[in-house]
Short mmCIF file of C-alpha atoms and ligand atoms in Angstrom, two decimals:
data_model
loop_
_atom_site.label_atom_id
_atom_site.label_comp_id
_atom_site.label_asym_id
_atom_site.label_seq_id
_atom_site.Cartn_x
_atom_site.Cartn_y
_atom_site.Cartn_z
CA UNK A 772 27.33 149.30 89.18
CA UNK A 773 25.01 150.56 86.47
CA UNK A 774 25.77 153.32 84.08
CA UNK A 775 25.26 157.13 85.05
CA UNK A 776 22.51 158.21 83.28
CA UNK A 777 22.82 162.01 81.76
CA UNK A 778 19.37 163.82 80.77
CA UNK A 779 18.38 167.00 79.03
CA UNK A 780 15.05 168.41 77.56
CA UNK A 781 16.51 170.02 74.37
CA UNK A 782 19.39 169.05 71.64
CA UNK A 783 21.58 171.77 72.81
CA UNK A 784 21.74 171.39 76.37
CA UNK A 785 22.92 167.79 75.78
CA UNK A 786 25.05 168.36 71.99
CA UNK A 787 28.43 168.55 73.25
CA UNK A 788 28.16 165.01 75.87
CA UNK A 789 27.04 163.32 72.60
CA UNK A 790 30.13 164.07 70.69
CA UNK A 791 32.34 163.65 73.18
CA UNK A 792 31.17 160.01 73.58
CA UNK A 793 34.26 157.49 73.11
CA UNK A 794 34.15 155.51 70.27
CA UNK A 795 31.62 152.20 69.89
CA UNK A 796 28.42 154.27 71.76
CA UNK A 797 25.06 152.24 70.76
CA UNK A 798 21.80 153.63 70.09
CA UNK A 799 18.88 152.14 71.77
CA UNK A 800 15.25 153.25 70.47
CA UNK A 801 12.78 153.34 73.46
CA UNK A 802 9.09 155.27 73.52
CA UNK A 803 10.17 157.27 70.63
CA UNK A 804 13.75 158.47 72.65
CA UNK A 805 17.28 157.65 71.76
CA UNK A 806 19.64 156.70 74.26
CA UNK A 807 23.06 156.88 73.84
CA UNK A 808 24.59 153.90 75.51
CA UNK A 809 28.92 153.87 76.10
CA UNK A 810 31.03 155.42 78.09
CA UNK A 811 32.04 159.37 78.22
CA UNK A 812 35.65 159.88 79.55
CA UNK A 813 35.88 156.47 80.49
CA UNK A 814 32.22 156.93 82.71
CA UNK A 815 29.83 154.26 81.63
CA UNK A 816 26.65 156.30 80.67
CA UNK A 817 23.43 156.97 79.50
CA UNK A 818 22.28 160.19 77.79
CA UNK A 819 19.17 160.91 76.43
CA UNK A 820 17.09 163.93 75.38
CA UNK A 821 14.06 163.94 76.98
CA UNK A 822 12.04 166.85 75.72
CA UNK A 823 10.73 169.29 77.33
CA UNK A 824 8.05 168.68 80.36
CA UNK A 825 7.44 166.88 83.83
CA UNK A 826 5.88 164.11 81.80
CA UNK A 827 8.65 163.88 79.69
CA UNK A 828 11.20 163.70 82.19
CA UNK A 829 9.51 161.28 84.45
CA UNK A 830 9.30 158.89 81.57
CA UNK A 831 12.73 159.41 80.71
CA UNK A 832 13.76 158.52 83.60
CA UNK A 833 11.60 155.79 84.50
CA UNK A 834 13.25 154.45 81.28
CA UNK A 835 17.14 154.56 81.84
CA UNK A 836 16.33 153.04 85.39
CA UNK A 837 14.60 150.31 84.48
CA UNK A 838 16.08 149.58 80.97
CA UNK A 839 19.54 150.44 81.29
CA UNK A 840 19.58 149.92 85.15
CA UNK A 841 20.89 153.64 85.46
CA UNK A 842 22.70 153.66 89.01
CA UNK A 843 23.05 157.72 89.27
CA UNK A 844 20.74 159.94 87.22
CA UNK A 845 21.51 163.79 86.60
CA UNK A 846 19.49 165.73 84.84
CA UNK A 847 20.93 169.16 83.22
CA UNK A 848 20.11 172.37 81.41
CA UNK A 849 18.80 176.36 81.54
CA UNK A 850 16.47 177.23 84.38
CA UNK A 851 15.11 181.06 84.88
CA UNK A 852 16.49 182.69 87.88
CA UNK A 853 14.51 183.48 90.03
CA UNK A 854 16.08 184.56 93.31
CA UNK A 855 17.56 187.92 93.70
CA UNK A 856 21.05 186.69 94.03
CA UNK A 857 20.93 184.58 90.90
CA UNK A 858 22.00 186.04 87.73
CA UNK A 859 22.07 185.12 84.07
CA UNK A 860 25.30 183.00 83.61
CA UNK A 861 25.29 181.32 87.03
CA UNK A 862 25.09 178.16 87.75
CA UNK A 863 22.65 175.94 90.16
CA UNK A 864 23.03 172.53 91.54
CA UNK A 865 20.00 171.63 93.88
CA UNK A 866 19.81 170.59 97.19
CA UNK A 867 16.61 169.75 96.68
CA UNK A 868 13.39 169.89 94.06
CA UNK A 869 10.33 170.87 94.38
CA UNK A 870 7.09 170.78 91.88
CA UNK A 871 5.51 174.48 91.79
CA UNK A 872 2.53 173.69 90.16
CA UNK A 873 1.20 170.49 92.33
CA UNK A 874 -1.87 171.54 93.94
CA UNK A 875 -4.27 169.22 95.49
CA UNK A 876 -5.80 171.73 97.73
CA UNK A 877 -8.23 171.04 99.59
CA UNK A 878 -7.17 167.30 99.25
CA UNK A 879 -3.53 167.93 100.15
CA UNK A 880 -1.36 170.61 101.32
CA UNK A 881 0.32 172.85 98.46
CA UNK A 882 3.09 171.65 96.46
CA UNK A 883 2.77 168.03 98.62
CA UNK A 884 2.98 165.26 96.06
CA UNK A 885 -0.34 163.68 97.08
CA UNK A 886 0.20 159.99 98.85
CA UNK A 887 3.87 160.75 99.54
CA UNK A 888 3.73 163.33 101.57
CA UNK A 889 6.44 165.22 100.98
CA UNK A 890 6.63 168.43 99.14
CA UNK A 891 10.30 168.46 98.35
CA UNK A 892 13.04 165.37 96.82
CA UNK A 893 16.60 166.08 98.39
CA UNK A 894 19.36 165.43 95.71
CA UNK A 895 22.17 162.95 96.13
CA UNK A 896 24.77 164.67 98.55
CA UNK A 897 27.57 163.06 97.58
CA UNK A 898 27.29 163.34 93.14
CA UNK A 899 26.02 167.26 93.81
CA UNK A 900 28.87 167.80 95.58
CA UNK A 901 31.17 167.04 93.12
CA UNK A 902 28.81 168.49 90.67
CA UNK A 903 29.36 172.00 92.78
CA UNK A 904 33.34 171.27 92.81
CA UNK A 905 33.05 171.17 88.98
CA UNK A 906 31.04 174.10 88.12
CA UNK A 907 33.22 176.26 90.75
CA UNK A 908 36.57 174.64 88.67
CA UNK A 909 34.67 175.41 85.52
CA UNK A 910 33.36 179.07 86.73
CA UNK A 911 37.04 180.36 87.83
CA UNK A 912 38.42 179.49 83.95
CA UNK A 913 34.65 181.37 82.63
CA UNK A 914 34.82 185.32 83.71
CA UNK A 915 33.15 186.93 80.35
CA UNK A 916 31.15 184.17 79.33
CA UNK A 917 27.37 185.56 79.38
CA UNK A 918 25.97 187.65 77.13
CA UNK A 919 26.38 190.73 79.30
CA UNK A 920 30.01 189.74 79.67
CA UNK A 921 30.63 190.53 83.27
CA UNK A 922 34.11 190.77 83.95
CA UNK A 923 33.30 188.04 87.31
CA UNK A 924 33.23 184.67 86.71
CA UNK A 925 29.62 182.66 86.64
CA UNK A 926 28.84 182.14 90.85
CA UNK A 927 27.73 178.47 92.27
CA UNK A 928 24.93 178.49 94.02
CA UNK A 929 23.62 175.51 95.98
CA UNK A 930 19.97 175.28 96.93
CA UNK A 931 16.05 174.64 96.02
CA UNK A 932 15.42 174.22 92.40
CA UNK A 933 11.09 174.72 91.30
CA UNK A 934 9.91 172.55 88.72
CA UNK A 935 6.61 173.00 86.76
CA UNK A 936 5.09 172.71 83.30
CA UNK A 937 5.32 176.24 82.32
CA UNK A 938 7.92 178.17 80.73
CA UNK A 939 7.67 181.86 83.26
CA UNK A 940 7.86 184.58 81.12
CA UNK A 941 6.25 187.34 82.68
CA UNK A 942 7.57 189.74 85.76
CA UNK A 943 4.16 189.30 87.35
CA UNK A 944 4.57 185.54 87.47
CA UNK A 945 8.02 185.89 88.55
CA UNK A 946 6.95 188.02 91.43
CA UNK A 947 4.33 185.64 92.40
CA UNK A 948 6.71 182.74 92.43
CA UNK A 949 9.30 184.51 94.03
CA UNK A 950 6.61 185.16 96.95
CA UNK A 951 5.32 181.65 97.13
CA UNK A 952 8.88 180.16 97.23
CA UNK A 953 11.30 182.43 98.50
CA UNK A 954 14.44 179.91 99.13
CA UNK A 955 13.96 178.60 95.32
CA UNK A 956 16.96 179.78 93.56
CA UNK A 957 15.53 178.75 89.93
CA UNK A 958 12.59 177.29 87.62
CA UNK A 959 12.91 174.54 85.00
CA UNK A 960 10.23 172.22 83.87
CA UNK A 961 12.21 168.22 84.58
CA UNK A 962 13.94 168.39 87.43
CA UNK A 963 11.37 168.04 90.27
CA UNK A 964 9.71 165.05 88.11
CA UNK A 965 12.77 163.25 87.72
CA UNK A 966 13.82 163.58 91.11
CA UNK A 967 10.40 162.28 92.11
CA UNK A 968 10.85 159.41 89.93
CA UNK A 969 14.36 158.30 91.14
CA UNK A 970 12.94 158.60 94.82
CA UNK A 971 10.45 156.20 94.18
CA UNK A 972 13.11 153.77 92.79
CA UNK A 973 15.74 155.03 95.30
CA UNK A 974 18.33 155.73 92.79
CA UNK A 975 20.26 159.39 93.65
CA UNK A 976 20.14 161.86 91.35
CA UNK A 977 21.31 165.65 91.04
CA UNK A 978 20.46 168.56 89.09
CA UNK A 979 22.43 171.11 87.20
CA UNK A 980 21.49 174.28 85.49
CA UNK A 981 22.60 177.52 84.04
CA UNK A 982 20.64 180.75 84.20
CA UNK A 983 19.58 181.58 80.77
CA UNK A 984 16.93 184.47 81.83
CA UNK A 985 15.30 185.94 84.59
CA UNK A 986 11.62 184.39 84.17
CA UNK A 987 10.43 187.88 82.99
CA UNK A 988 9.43 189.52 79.81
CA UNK A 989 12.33 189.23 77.91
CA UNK A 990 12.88 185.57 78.80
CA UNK A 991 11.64 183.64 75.57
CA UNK A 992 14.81 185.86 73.57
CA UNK A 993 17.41 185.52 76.28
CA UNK A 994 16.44 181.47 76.18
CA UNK A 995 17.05 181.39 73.07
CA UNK A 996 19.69 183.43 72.33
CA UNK A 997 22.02 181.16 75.80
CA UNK A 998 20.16 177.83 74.03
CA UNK A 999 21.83 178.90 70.51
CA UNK A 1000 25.18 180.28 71.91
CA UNK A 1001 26.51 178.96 75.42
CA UNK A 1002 24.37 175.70 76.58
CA UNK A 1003 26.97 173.40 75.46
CA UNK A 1004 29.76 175.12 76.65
CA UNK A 1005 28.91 174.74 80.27
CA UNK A 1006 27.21 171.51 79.84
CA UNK A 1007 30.22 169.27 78.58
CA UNK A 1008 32.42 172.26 80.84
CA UNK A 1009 31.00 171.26 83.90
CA UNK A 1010 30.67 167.54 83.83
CA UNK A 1011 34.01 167.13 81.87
CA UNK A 1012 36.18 167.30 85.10
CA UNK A 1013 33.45 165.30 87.53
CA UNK A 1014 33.55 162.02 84.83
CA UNK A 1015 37.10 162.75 84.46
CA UNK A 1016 37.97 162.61 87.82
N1 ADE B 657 14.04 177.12 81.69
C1 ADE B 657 14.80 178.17 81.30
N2 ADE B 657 14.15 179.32 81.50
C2 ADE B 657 12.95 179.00 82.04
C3 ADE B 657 11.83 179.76 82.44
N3 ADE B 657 11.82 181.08 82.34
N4 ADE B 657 10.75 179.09 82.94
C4 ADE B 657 10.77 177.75 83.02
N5 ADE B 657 11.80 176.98 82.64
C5 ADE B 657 12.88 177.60 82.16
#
């Protein structure tokens, strides 16, 4: 079986899986990406930073597929929250992906991914269920963690994740979104292109993210300030018992 690929769009989402690699990890140079090649726990794997972007992560993973004949892909990271029951500090694994900002209209139906007709990518069963058994492990050990320090540990949620090429930083957005897509629990900017991607090759793939912000106003500082000080923690925290195991 090929390796299990690992993908994020920024340094810090991915830091801590780096340097936890075992010993002997290569570097392969591919359309101006490294990818770590070795194992992680004993897990054969791939990681790579894909920077930030649908584009980006569709190449990305077009590359450890066909390259490094990736047999799983997950992609994770921050999303904004965006449904009422998500807060900053949880976590999301997706059921499924969508892309919020395809719109063919009046050639295609919105959100359908024009000549596949389908709007939405369902996520492997089977790895985001132990990706949910991990996070819940890793959220019972976590009360405190988020800025806010609620005295609750992060919650799991399971459900749609959006994907589109903008960062959402305004309420008004938010609200509009929120309308448009009521079961999405989140927004990100890979996810729903990767998972696209790894349909057409029909290799599985899940998604995990943390909430960073809410997608309003005061997203662009609470991004940055979770980037800086807790992305790596739950990264490496999360995916540490699944390879493990
Ligand atoms: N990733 C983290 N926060 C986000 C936001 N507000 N919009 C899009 N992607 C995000």
């Amino acid at each position: 079986m090929g390796p299990l690929a690992i993908l994020g769009a920024l340094h810090e989402e991915i830091a801590d899986l780096l340097a936890a690699m075992d010993p002997g990890a290569a570097i392969h140079r591919v359309a101006m990406r490294d990818f770590h090649v070795g194992t992680l726990w004993g897990t054969p794997c791939v990681i790579a930073l894909s920077r930030i972007g649908k584009v980006a992560a569709a190449a990305t993973a077009s590359i450890v597929i066909q390259e490094f004949k990736a047999s799983r892909v997950i992609f994770t990271g921050l999303a904004g929250g965006l449904h009422e029951d998500v807060a900053v500090g949880d976590v999301v694994v997706a059921s499924a992906l969508m892309q919020h900002d395809m719109d063919a209209r009046p050639l295609f139906g919105q959100h359908e991914i024009p000549l596949l007709g389908r709007e939405r990518f369902d996520a492997d069963p089977v790895l985001s269920a132990r990706l949910l058994e991990s996070a819940a492990q890793f959220a019972r050990g976590h009360a405190g963690l988020t800025a806010g320090q609620r005295a609750q540990p992060p919650r799991v949620h399971h459900g749609l994740i959006a994907t589109g090429d903008v960062f959402v930083n305004s309420n008004d957005h938010a609200r509009e979104l929120r309308q448009r897509l009521p079961d999405a629990l989140c927004l990100e900017m890979e996810g729903g292109a990767m998972a696209q991607v790894c349909h057409e090759f029909g290799v599985p793939f899940a998604v995990l993210r943390v909430i960073s912000d809410q997608a309003d106003h005061a997203a662009k500082a609470d991004f940055t300030d979770f980037l800086v000080n807790l992305a790596r923690v739950y990264t490496a925290g999360i995916l540490a018992p699944l390879l493990k195991s």
